[in-house]
PDB file of C-alpha atoms and ligand atoms in Angstrom:
ATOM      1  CA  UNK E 386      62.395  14.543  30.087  1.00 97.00           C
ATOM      2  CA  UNK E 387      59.168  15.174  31.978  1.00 98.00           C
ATOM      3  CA  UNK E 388      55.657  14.207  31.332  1.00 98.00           C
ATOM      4  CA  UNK E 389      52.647  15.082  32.000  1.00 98.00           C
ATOM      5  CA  UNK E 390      49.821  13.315  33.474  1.00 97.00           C
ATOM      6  CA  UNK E 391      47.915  11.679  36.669  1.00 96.00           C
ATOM      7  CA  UNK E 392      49.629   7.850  38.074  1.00 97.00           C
ATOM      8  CA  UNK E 393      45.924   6.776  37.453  1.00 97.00           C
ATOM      9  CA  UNK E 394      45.464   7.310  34.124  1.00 97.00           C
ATOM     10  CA  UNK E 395      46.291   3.855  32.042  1.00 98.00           C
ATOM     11  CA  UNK E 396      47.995   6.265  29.260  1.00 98.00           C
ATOM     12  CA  UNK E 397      50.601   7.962  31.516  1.00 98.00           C
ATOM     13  CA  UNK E 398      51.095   4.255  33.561  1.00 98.00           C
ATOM     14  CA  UNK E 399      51.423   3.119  29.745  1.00 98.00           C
ATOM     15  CA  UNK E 400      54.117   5.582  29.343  1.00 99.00           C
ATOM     16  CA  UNK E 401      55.888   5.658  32.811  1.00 98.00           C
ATOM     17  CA  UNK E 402      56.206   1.892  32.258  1.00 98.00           C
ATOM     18  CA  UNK E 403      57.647   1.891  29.006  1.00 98.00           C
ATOM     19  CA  UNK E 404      60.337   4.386  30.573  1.00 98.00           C
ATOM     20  CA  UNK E 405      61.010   2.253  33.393  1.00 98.00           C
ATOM     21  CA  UNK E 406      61.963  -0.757  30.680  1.00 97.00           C
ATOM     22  CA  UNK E 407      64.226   1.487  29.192  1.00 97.00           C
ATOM     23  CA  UNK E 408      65.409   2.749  32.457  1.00 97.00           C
ATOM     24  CA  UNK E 409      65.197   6.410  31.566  1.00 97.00           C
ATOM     25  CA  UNK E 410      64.657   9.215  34.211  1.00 97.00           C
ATOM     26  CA  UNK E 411      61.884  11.232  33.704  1.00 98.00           C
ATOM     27  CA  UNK E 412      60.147  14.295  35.884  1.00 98.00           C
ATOM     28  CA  UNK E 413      56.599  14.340  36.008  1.00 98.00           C
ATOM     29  CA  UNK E 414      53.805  16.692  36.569  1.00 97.00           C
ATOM     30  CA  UNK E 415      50.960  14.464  37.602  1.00 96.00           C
ATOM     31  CA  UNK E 416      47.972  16.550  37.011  1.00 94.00           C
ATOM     32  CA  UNK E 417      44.474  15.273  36.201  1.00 91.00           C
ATOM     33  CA  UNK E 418      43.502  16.330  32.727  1.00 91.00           C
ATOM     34  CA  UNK E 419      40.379  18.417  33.554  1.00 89.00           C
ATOM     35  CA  UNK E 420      42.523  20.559  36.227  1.00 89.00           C
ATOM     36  CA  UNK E 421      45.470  21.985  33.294  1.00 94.00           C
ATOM     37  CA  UNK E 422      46.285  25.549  32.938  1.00 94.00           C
ATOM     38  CA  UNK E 423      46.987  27.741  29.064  1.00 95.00           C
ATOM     39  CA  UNK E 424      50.063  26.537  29.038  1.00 96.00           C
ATOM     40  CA  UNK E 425      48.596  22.380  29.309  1.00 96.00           C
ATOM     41  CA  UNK E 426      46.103  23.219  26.573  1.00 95.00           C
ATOM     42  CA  UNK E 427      49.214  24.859  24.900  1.00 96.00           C
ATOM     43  CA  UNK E 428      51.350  21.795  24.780  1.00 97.00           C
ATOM     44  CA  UNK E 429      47.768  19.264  24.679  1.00 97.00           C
ATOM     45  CA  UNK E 430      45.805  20.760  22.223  1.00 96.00           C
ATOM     46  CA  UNK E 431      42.704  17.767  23.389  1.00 95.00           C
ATOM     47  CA  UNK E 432      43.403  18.644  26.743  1.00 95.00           C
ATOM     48  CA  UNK E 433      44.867  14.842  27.291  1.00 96.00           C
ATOM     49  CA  UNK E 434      47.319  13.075  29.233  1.00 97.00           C
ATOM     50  CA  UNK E 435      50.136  12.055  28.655  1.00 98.00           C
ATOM     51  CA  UNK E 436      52.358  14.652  27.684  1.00 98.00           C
ATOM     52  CA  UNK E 437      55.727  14.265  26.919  1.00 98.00           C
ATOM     53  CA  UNK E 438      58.666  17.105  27.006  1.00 98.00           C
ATOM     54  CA  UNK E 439      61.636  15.998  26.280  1.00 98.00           C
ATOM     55  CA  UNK E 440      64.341  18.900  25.339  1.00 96.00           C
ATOM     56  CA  UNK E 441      62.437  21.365  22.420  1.00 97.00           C
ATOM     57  CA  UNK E 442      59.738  18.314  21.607  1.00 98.00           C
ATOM     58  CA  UNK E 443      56.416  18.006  23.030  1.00 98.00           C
ATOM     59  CA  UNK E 444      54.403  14.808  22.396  1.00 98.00           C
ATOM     60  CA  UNK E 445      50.683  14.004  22.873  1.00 98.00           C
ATOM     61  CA  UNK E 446      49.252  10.708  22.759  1.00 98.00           C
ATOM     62  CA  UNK E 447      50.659   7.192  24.411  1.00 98.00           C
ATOM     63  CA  UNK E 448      51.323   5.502  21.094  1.00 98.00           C
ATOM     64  CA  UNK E 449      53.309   8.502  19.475  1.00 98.00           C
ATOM     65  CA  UNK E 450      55.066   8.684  22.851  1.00 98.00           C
ATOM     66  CA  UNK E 451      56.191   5.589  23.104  1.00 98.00           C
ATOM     67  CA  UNK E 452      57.199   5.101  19.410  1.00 98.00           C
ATOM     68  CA  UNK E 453      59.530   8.050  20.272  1.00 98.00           C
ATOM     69  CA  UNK E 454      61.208   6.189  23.156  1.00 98.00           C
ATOM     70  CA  UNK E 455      61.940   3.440  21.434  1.00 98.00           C
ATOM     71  CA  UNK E 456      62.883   4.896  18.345  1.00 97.00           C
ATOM     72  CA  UNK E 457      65.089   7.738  19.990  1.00 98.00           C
ATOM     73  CA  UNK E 458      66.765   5.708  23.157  1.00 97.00           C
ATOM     74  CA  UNK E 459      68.647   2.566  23.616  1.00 92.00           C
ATOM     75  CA  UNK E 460      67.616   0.029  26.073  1.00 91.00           C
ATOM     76  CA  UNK E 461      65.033  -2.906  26.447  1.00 96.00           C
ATOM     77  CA  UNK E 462      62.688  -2.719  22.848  1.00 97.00           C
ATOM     78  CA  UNK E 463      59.711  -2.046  23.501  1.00 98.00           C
ATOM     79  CA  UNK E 464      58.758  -3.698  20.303  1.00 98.00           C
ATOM     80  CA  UNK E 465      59.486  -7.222  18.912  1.00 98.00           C
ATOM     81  CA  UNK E 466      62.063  -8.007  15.961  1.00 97.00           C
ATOM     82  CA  UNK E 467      60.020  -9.708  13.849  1.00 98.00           C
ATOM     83  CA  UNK E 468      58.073  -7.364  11.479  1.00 98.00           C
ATOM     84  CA  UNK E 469      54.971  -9.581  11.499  1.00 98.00           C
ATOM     85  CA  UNK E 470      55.530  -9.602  15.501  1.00 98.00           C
ATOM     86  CA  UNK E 471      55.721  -5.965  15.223  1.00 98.00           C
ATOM     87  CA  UNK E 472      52.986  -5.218  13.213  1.00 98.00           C
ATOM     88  CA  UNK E 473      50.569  -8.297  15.860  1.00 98.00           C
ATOM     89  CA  UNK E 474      52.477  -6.055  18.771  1.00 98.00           C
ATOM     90  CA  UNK E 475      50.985  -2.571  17.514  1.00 98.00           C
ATOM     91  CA  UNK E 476      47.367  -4.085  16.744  1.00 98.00           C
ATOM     92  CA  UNK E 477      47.574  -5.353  20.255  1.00 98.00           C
ATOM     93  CA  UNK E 478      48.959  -1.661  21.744  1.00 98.00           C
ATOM     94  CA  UNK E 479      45.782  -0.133  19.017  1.00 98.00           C
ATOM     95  CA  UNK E 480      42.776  -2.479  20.312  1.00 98.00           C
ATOM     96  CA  UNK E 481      43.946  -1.675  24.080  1.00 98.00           C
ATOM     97  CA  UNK E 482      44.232   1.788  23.723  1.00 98.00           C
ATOM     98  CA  UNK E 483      40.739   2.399  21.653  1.00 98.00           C
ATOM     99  CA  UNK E 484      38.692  -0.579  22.583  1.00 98.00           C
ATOM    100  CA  UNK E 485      40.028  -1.180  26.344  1.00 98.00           C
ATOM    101  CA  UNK E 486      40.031   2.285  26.393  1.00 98.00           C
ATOM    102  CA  UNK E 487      36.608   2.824  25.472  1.00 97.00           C
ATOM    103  CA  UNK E 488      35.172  -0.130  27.858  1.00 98.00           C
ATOM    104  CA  UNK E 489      37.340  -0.140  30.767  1.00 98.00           C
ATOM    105  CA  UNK E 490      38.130   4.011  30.848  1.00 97.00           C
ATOM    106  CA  UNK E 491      34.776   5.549  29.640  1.00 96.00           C
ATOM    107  CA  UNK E 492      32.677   2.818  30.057  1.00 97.00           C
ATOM    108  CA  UNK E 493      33.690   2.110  33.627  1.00 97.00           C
ATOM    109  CA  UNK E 494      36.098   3.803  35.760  1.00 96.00           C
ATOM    110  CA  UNK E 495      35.094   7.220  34.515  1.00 95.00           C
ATOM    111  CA  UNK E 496      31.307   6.841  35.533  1.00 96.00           C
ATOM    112  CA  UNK E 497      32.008   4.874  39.296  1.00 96.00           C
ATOM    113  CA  UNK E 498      35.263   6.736  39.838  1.00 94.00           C
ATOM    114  CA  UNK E 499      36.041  10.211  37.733  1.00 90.00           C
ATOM    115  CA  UNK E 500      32.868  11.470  37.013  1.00 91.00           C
ATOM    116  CA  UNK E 501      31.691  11.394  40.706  1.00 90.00           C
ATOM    117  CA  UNK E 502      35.058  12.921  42.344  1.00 86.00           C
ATOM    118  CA  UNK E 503      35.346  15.443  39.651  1.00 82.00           C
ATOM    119  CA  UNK E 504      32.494  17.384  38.457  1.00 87.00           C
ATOM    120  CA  UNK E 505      30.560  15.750  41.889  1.00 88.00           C
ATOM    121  CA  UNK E 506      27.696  14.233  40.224  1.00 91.00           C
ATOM    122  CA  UNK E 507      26.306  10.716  39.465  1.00 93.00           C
ATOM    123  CA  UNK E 508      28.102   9.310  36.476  1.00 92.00           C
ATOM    124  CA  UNK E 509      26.482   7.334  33.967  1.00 94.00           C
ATOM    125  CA  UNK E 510      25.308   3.986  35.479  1.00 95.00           C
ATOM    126  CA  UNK E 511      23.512   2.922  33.013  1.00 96.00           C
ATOM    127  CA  UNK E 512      26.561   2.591  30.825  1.00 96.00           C
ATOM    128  CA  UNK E 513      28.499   1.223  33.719  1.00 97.00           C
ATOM    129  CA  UNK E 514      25.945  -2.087  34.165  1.00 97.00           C
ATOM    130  CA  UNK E 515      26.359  -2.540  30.151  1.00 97.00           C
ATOM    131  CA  UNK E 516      30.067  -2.490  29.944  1.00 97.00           C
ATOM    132  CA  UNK E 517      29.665  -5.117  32.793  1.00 97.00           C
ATOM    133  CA  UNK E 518      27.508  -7.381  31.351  1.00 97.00           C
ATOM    134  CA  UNK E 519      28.251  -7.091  27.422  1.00 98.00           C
ATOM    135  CA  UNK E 520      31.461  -5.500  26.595  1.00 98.00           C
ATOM    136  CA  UNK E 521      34.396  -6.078  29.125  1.00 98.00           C
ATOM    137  CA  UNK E 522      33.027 -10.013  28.676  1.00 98.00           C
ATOM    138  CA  UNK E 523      33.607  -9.234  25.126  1.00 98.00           C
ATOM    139  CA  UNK E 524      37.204  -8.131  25.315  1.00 98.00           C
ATOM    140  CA  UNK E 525      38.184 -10.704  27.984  1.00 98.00           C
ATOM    141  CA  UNK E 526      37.133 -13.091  25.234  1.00 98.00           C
ATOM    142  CA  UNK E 527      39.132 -11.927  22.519  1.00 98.00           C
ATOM    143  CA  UNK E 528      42.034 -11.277  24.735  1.00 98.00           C
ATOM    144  CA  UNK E 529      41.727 -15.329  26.568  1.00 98.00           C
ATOM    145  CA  UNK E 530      42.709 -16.227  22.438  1.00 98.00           C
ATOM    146  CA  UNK E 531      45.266 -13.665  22.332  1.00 98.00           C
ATOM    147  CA  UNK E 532      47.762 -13.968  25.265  1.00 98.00           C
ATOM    148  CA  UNK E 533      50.000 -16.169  26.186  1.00 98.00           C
ATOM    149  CA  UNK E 534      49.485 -18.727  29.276  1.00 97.00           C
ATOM    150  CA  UNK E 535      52.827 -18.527  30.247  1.00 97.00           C
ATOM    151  CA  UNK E 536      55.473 -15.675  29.707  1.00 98.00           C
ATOM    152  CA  UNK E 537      54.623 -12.473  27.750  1.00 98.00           C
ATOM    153  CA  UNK E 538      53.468 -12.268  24.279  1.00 98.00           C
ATOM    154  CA  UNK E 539      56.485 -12.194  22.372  1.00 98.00           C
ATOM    155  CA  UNK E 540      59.447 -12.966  24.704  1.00 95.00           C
ATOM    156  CA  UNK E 541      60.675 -10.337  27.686  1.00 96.00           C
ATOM    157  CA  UNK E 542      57.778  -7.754  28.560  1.00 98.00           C
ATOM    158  CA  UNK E 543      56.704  -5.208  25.705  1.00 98.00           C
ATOM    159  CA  UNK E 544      54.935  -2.469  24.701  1.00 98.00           C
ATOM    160  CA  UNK E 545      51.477  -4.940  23.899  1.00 98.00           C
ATOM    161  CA  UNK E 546      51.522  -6.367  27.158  1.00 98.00           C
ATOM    162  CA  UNK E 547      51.692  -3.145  29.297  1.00 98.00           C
ATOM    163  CA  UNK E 548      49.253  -1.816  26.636  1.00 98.00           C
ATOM    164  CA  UNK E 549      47.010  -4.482  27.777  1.00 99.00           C
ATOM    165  CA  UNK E 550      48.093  -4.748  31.675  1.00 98.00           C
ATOM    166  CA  UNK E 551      47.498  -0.758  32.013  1.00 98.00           C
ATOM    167  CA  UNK E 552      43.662  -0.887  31.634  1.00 98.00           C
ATOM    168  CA  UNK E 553      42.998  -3.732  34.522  1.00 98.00           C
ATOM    169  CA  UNK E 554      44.672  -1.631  37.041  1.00 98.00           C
ATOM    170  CA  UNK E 555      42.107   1.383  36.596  1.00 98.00           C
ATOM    171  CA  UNK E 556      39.022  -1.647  36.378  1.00 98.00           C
ATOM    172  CA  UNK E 557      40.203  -3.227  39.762  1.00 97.00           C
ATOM    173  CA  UNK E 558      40.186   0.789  41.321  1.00 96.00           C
ATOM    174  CA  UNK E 559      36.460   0.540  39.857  1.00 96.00           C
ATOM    175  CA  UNK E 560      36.220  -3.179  41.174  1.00 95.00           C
ATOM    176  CA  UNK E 561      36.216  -5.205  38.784  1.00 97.00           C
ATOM    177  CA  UNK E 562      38.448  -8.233  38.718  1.00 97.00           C
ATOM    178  CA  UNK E 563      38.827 -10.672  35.857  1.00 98.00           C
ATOM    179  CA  UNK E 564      36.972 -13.904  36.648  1.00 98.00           C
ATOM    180  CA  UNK E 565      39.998 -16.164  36.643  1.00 98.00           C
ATOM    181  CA  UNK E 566      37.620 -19.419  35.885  1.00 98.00           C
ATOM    182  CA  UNK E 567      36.073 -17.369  32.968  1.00 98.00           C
ATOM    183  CA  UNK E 568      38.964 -16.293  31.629  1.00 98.00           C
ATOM    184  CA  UNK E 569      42.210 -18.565  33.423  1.00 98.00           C
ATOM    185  CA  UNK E 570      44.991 -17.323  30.473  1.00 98.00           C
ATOM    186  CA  UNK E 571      44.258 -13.444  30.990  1.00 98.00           C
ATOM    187  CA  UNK E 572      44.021 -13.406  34.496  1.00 98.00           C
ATOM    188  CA  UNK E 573      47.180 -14.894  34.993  1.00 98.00           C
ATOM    189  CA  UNK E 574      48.675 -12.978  32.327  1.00 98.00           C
ATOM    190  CA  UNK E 575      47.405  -9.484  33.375  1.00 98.00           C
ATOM    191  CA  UNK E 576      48.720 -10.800  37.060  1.00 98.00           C
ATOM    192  CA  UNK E 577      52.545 -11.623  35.722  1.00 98.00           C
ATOM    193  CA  UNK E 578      52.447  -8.314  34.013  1.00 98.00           C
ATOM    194  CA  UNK E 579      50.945  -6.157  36.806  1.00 98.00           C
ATOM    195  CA  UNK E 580      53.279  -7.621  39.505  1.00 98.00           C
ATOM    196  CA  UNK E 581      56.303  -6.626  36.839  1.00 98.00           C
ATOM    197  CA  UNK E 582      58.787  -3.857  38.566  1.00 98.00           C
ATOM    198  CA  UNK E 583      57.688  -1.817  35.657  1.00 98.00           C
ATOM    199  CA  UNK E 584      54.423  -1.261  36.831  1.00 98.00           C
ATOM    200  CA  UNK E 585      54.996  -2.285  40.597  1.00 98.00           C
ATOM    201  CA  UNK E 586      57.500   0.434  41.313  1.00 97.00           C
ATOM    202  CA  UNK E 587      54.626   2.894  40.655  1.00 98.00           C
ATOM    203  CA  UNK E 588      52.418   1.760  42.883  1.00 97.00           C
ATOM    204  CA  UNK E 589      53.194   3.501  45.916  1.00 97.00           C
ATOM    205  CA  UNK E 590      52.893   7.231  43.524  1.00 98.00           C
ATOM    206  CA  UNK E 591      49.224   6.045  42.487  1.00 97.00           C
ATOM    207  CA  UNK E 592      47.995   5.370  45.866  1.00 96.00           C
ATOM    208  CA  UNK E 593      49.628   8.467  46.947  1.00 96.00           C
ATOM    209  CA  UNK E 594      47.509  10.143  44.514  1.00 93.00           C
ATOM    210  CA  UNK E 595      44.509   8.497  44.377  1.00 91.00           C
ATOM    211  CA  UNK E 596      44.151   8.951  48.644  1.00 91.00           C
ATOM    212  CA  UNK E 597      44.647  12.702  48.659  1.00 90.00           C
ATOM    213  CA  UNK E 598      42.929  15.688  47.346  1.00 84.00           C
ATOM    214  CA  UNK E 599      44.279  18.121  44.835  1.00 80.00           C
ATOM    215  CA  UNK E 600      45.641  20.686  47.750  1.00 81.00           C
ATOM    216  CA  UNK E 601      47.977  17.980  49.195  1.00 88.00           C
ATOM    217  CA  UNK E 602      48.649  15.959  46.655  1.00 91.00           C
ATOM    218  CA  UNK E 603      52.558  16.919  45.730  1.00 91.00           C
ATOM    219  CA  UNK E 604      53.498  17.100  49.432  1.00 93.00           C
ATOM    220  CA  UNK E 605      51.835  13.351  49.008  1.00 95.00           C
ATOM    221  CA  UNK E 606      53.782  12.580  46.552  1.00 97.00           C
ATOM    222  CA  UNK E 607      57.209  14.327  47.007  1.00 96.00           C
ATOM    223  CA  UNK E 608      56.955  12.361  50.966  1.00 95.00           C
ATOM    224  CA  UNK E 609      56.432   9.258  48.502  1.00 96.00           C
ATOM    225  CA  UNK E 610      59.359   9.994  46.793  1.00 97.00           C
ATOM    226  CA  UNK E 611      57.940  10.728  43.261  1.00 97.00           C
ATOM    227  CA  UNK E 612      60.437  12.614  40.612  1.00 98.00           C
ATOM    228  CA  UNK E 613      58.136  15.836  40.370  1.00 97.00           C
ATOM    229  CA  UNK E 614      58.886  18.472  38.476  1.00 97.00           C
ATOM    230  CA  UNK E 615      59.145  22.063  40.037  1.00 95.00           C
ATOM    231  CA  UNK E 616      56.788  24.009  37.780  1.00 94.00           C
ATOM    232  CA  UNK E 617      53.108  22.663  37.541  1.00 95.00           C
ATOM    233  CA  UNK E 618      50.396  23.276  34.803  1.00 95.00           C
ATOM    234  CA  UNK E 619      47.642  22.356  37.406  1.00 91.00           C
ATOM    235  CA  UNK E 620      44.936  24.221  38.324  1.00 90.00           C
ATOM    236  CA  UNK E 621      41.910  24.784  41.413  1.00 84.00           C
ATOM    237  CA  UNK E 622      38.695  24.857  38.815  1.00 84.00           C
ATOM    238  CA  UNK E 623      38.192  22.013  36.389  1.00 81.00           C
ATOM    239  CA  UNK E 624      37.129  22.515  32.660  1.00 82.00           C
ATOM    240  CA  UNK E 625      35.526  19.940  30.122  1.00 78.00           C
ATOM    241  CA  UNK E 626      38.328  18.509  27.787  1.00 76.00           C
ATOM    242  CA  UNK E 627      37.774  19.213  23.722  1.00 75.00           C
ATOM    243  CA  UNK E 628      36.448  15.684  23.850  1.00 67.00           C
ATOM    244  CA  UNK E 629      34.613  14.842  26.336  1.00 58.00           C
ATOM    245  CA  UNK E 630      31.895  12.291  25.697  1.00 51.00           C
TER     246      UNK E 630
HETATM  247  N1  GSH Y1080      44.876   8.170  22.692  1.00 78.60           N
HETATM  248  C1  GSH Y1080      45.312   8.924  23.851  1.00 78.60           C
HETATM  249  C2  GSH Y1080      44.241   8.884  24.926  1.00 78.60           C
HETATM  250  C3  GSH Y1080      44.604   9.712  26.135  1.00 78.60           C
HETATM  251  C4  GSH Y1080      43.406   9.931  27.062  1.00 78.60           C
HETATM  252  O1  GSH Y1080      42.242   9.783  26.677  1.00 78.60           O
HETATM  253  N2  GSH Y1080      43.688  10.310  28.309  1.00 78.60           N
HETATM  254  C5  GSH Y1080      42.618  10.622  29.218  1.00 78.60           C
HETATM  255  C6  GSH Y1080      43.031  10.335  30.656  1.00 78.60           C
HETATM  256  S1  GSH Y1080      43.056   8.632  31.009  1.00 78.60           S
HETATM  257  C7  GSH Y1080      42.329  12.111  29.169  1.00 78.60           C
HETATM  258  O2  GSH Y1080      43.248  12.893  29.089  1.00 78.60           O
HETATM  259  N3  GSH Y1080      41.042  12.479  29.209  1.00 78.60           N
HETATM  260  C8  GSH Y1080      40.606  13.837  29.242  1.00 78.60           C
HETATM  261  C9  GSH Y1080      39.490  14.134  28.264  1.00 78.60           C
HETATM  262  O3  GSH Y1080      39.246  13.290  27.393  1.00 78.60           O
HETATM  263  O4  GSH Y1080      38.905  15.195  28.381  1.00 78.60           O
HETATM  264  C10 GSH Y1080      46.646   8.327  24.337  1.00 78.60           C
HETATM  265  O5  GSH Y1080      46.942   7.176  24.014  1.00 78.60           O
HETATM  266  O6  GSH Y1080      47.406   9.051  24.997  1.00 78.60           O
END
């Protein structure tokens, strides 16, 4: 299998997680969605990450991807047994992907961090001061009645929680850190599921490639020991995605 996609995007840690619980080896191309070649916009018709290959299928999108795991490989569910569990579990995976997404991804990491390293220009502070005084409050609220205060949300670790779990990693590399005596039940939460081998084992990959520059980065990475794949679909020049806000 191989996929497709930067460490530091929550989609592809989403994904590289959810492998990791089912203790499947992957290979992984790690490039940055605005730096993919014909043959990315081939296989990622929105120009997104994560992609995933595995044999004559190629996936787009986290969700779809990790539906596919679970439904095609053995190995820790990613999804509860109980169908109204199930169906709670995929809202969960739905509101992190769009909502966190849109928030934590577009509203703040991509103006302080992305925006700024890629296409080297200012991103969109405005935005930035908003999502920190309106809408990641917002979320944190709805998530404080959602999550557990001990555990995970239904049992062993899941596809909701690292749903969830993925998006604070890319806020605390824009700096933001849940106020634990806002929100006590989501701070610890996020914590258990962050400090899971799931997501811990990637760590070392993500600051490999968040402290180098595209020309070294897969020496970086390879000296890190990170399963890349030979062939790349990167590129020097960066180009706008299909949707880019
Ligand atoms: N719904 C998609 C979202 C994927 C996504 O937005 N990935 C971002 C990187 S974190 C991306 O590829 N952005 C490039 C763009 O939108 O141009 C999923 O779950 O995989």
């Amino acid at each position: 299998m191989k996929i497709i996609g930067s460490y530091v995007s929550p989609y592809v840690r989403k994904v590289l997680a959810c492998l990791a619980l089912k203790g499947l080896d992957y290979e992984i191309d790690p490039i940055t969605p605005f730096f993919g070649d014909d043959e990315f916009e081939r296989l990622s018709p929105l120009r997104r990450i994560p992609v995933l290959v595995d044999g004559d299928l190629s996936l787009c999108d986290s969700s779809v991807i990790c539906a596919y795991l679970d439904e095609a490989y053995p190995g820790h569910p990613l999804l509860p047994a109980d169908p109204k569990d199930r169906a709670r579990a995929r809202w969960l995976e739905e509101f992190a992907d769009s909502r966190m997404g849109d928030v934590f991804i577009w509203g703040l990491f991509y103006p302080l961090v992305v925006h700024p390293a890629v296409w080297g220009e200012k991103g969109d502070m405005a935005r930035a001061e908003n999502t920190l005084a309106e809408d990641a409050p917002a979320v944190l609220d709805y998530l404080e009645g959602q999550v557990p205060a001990d555990g995970f949300l239904f049992g062993d670790i899941g596809l909701a929680d690292i749903s969830i779990a993925t998006f604070f990693r890319n806020a605390a590399l824009a700096r933001f850190t849940i106020d634990a005596a806002r929100w006590p039940k989501t701070a610890a939460y996020v914590a258990r599921a962050l400090a899971h081998p799931a997501f811990a084992g990637l760590l070392p990959f993500e600051e490999a490639q968040i402290r180098t520059t595209p020309a070294g980065r897969r020496e970086a990475l390879i000296a890190a020991g990170a399963p890349l794949s030979a062939a790349t679909c990167g590129t020097a020049t960066p180009k706008k995605g299909v949707m880019a806000l």
